[in-house]
Amino acid sequence: MTRVTRVSRTGRTGGVLAGVLALAFCATACGIRTTSVPVDAGPAPSRMPCEVPRKDVVTQTTPGLSVRVYLECSSELASVERAARIQDGKDNKNADNRARLAQVLLDELQARPSAAEREAGFTTEVRGPLAVSPGRSADPAGTLRLSRQPEDLPAAALAQIVCTFAESAATDGKVVLGGPGDYPPRAYVCAEETKNRPDSSVPTLGPVTASPSS
């Protein structure tokens, strides 16, 4: 009669335990550090402060009046204050005065952020040379013409320009931009989505034309 040898549960458990110990010994001998928890790939990128201390507000040119421009920080738009050289004109409805102010703001956007701004995480996507001039006679009131077609600019750069202009005396809140070509100007909107996702397309109200009474 053939005898059947049964392996007790204790024996099986001992064998498994021995195998585990052997693997642990191999890992240690091979220089592999064992761990009882999932391995983290590393800390998540820390969010930059996106805020410049008041004492570090500087001008990119010479001291002057305080202006606010929008830069990119942590993939969003955030405003910084700059001391820019501006003629303190009273007539903000004058097209030439608005264009001059818009150019000052555009120059600030094109300038390299200061050391304090860079330390806070600020960058700018607006690249020069880029100029602005008053709208043409057939354009709607308040139009500003850029030296490059607005829709040809990177989305984040256009978002910076639109939000900076929208919250300044260069416009009445509605930003109407055209380019050097014969295309009609378009009205752009600085919405919360624009600030939160500047790399997306900037909302626009479409082409606009001058009203018969203008």
Short mmCIF file of C-alpha atoms in Angstrom, two decimals:
data_model
loop_
_atom_site.label_atom_id
_atom_site.label_comp_id
_atom_site.label_asym_id
_atom_site.label_seq_id
_atom_site.Cartn_x
_atom_site.Cartn_y
_atom_site.Cartn_z
CA MET A 1 0.00 0.00 0.00
CA THR A 2 1.30 3.42 -0.90
CA ARG A 3 1.72 5.73 2.05
CA VAL A 4 0.62 9.35 1.63
CA THR A 5 2.72 11.80 3.51
CA ARG A 6 0.73 14.81 4.66
CA VAL A 7 2.37 18.14 5.20
CA SER A 8 1.03 19.82 8.27
CA ARG A 9 -0.22 23.42 8.21
CA THR A 10 2.60 24.26 10.58
CA GLY A 11 5.10 22.97 8.08
CA ARG A 12 3.63 24.97 5.22
CA THR A 13 3.61 28.15 7.31
CA GLY A 14 7.20 27.57 8.28
CA GLY A 15 8.17 27.15 4.65
CA VAL A 16 6.49 30.38 3.61
CA LEU A 17 8.10 32.25 6.48
CA ALA A 18 11.50 30.90 5.52
CA GLY A 19 10.95 32.09 1.95
CA VAL A 20 10.03 35.58 3.09
CA LEU A 21 13.08 35.79 5.33
CA ALA A 22 15.26 34.62 2.45
CA LEU A 23 13.90 37.32 0.16
CA ALA A 24 14.40 39.96 2.83
CA PHE A 25 17.99 38.83 3.32
CA CYS A 26 18.61 38.98 -0.44
CA ALA A 27 17.16 42.48 -0.67
CA THR A 28 19.35 43.66 2.18
CA ALA A 29 22.45 42.02 0.79
CA CYS A 30 21.83 43.57 -2.63
CA GLY A 31 21.58 47.06 -1.18
CA ILE A 32 17.81 47.38 -1.70
CA ARG A 33 16.18 49.31 1.09
CA THR A 34 12.97 47.64 2.21
CA THR A 35 9.92 49.65 3.23
CA SER A 36 6.55 48.84 4.69
CA VAL A 37 4.74 51.76 3.05
CA PRO A 38 4.26 52.79 -0.61
CA VAL A 39 7.23 54.69 -1.99
CA ASP A 40 6.53 58.37 -2.64
CA ALA A 41 7.90 59.74 -5.90
CA GLY A 42 8.74 62.97 -4.15
CA PRO A 43 7.00 66.00 -2.69
CA ALA A 44 4.50 67.87 -4.83
CA PRO A 45 5.81 71.14 -6.25
CA SER A 46 5.36 73.87 -3.67
CA ARG A 47 3.10 76.75 -4.63
CA MET A 48 4.92 80.04 -5.04
CA PRO A 49 3.74 82.94 -2.85
CA CYS A 50 2.76 85.05 -5.91
CA GLU A 51 3.00 88.16 -3.78
CA VAL A 52 5.71 90.80 -3.70
CA PRO A 53 6.35 92.61 -0.40
CA ARG A 54 5.40 96.26 -0.57
CA LYS A 55 8.95 97.36 0.11
CA ASP A 56 10.12 95.50 -3.00
CA VAL A 57 7.78 97.26 -5.46
CA VAL A 58 10.14 98.70 -8.05
CA THR A 59 10.06 100.32 -11.44
CA GLN A 60 11.53 98.86 -14.58
CA THR A 61 12.54 102.35 -15.72
CA THR A 62 12.44 105.29 -13.27
CA PRO A 63 10.28 106.08 -10.22
CA GLY A 64 6.79 107.33 -11.02
CA LEU A 65 3.12 106.65 -10.45
CA SER A 66 1.89 103.28 -9.25
CA VAL A 67 0.40 100.99 -11.89
CA ARG A 68 -0.86 97.43 -11.73
CA VAL A 69 0.07 94.80 -14.30
CA TYR A 70 -0.77 91.12 -14.56
CA LEU A 71 2.02 88.56 -14.66
CA GLU A 72 1.89 84.78 -14.69
CA CYS A 73 2.52 82.86 -11.46
CA SER A 74 1.77 79.20 -10.68
CA SER A 75 -0.02 78.89 -14.06
CA GLU A 76 -2.42 81.73 -13.16
CA LEU A 77 -2.47 85.49 -13.54
CA ALA A 78 -1.76 87.65 -10.52
CA SER A 79 -1.31 91.40 -10.30
CA VAL A 80 1.80 93.22 -9.16
CA GLU A 81 2.32 96.90 -8.51
CA ARG A 82 4.96 98.81 -10.38
CA ALA A 83 6.13 102.40 -10.13
CA ALA A 84 6.09 103.50 -13.77
CA ARG A 85 6.82 106.83 -15.39
CA ILE A 86 3.46 108.17 -16.54
CA GLN A 87 2.24 111.62 -17.44
CA ASP A 88 -0.46 112.39 -14.92
CA GLY A 89 -2.97 113.48 -17.54
CA LYS A 90 -6.51 114.38 -16.59
CA ASP A 91 -8.18 113.55 -19.89
CA ASN A 92 -8.30 109.75 -19.90
CA LYS A 93 -10.85 109.84 -22.71
CA ASN A 94 -8.30 111.29 -25.09
CA ALA A 95 -7.21 108.54 -27.48
CA ASP A 96 -3.57 109.64 -27.51
CA ASN A 97 -3.39 109.75 -23.71
CA ARG A 98 -4.94 106.29 -23.46
CA ALA A 99 -2.51 104.94 -26.00
CA ARG A 100 0.45 106.44 -24.12
CA LEU A 101 -0.71 104.84 -20.89
CA ALA A 102 -1.28 101.54 -22.70
CA GLN A 103 2.28 101.70 -24.05
CA VAL A 104 3.68 102.24 -20.55
CA LEU A 105 1.75 99.21 -19.31
CA LEU A 106 2.86 97.18 -22.31
CA ASP A 107 6.49 98.13 -21.64
CA GLU A 108 6.12 96.94 -18.06
CA LEU A 109 4.69 93.63 -19.27
CA GLN A 110 7.59 93.16 -21.68
CA ALA A 111 10.21 93.94 -19.05
CA ARG A 112 11.94 91.13 -17.18
CA PRO A 113 10.38 90.72 -13.73
CA SER A 114 12.44 92.13 -10.88
CA ALA A 115 14.46 89.90 -8.56
CA ALA A 116 11.75 90.13 -5.90
CA GLU A 117 9.06 89.24 -8.45
CA ARG A 118 11.03 86.28 -9.75
CA GLU A 119 11.60 85.06 -6.20
CA ALA A 120 7.82 85.24 -5.64
CA GLY A 121 7.30 83.10 -8.76
CA PHE A 122 6.31 85.72 -11.34
CA THR A 123 7.11 85.43 -15.05
CA THR A 124 5.86 87.20 -18.16
CA GLU A 125 4.89 85.71 -21.51
CA VAL A 126 4.76 89.09 -23.28
CA ARG A 127 7.75 89.33 -25.59
CA GLY A 128 8.90 92.43 -27.42
CA PRO A 129 9.21 94.38 -29.44
CA LEU A 130 5.52 95.16 -29.08
CA ALA A 131 3.99 98.62 -29.43
CA VAL A 132 0.51 100.09 -29.17
CA SER A 133 -1.10 103.02 -30.96
CA PRO A 134 -4.53 104.70 -31.02
CA GLY A 135 -7.27 103.17 -33.14
CA ARG A 136 -7.95 104.31 -36.68
CA SER A 137 -10.67 106.71 -37.72
CA ALA A 138 -13.00 103.86 -38.71
CA ASP A 139 -12.40 101.94 -35.47
CA PRO A 140 -14.80 101.99 -32.50
CA ALA A 141 -14.00 104.50 -29.78
CA GLY A 142 -11.37 103.26 -27.35
CA THR A 143 -9.71 100.90 -29.81
CA LEU A 144 -6.01 100.22 -29.33
CA ARG A 145 -3.91 98.83 -32.17
CA LEU A 146 -0.98 96.53 -31.39
CA SER A 147 2.04 96.18 -33.65
CA ARG A 148 1.21 92.45 -33.88
CA GLN A 149 -2.13 90.84 -34.53
CA PRO A 150 -3.62 90.04 -31.08
CA GLU A 151 -4.78 86.56 -32.07
CA ASP A 152 -1.21 85.73 -33.18
CA LEU A 153 0.13 86.28 -29.67
CA PRO A 154 0.49 83.37 -27.21
CA ALA A 155 -2.73 82.97 -25.23
CA ALA A 156 -1.03 83.75 -21.90
CA ALA A 157 0.58 86.91 -23.31
CA LEU A 158 -2.75 88.14 -24.68
CA ALA A 159 -4.40 87.35 -21.34
CA GLN A 160 -1.80 89.44 -19.51
CA ILE A 161 -2.36 92.36 -21.87
CA VAL A 162 -6.16 92.18 -21.79
CA CYS A 163 -6.41 91.97 -17.99
CA THR A 164 -3.82 94.71 -17.49
CA PHE A 165 -5.59 97.06 -19.91
CA ALA A 166 -9.05 96.19 -18.58
CA GLU A 167 -8.20 97.30 -15.05
CA SER A 168 -6.45 100.52 -16.03
CA ALA A 169 -7.38 103.97 -17.27
CA ALA A 170 -6.20 102.92 -20.74
CA THR A 171 -9.70 101.55 -21.37
CA ASP A 172 -13.21 101.98 -20.01
CA GLY A 173 -13.24 98.32 -18.93
CA LYS A 174 -13.88 96.93 -22.39
CA VAL A 175 -10.66 96.06 -24.19
CA VAL A 176 -10.89 96.54 -27.96
CA LEU A 177 -7.71 95.49 -29.73
CA GLY A 178 -6.67 95.46 -33.33
CA GLY A 179 -3.42 94.74 -35.14
CA PRO A 180 -1.40 96.29 -37.93
CA GLY A 181 -3.47 94.63 -40.63
CA ASP A 182 -6.87 95.49 -42.09
CA TYR A 183 -8.76 93.06 -39.87
CA PRO A 184 -11.48 94.67 -37.74
CA PRO A 185 -10.65 95.03 -34.04
CA ARG A 186 -12.09 92.57 -31.54
CA ALA A 187 -13.43 93.10 -28.03
CA TYR A 188 -11.77 90.97 -25.35
CA VAL A 189 -12.92 90.14 -21.83
CA CYS A 190 -10.82 89.60 -18.71
CA ALA A 191 -12.97 87.00 -16.95
CA GLU A 192 -12.08 84.98 -13.87
CA GLU A 193 -11.41 82.03 -16.16
CA THR A 194 -8.89 84.20 -18.01
CA LYS A 195 -6.97 84.78 -14.79
CA ASN A 196 -7.27 81.19 -13.64
CA ARG A 197 -6.33 79.62 -16.99
CA PRO A 198 -4.34 82.18 -19.01
CA ASP A 199 -3.01 79.49 -21.36
CA SER A 200 -6.54 78.96 -22.70
CA SER A 201 -8.01 81.21 -25.37
CA VAL A 202 -9.01 84.66 -24.12
CA PRO A 203 -12.79 85.25 -24.23
CA THR A 204 -13.83 87.62 -26.98
CA LEU A 205 -17.03 89.35 -27.98
CA GLY A 206 -15.97 89.07 -31.60
CA PRO A 207 -15.21 91.73 -34.20
CA VAL A 208 -16.61 95.18 -33.46
CA THR A 209 -17.23 98.14 -35.74
CA ALA A 210 -17.79 101.80 -35.10
CA SER A 211 -21.35 102.88 -34.54
CA PRO A 212 -22.79 105.39 -37.05
CA SER A 213 -22.88 108.10 -34.40
CA SER A 214 -19.20 107.74 -33.43
#
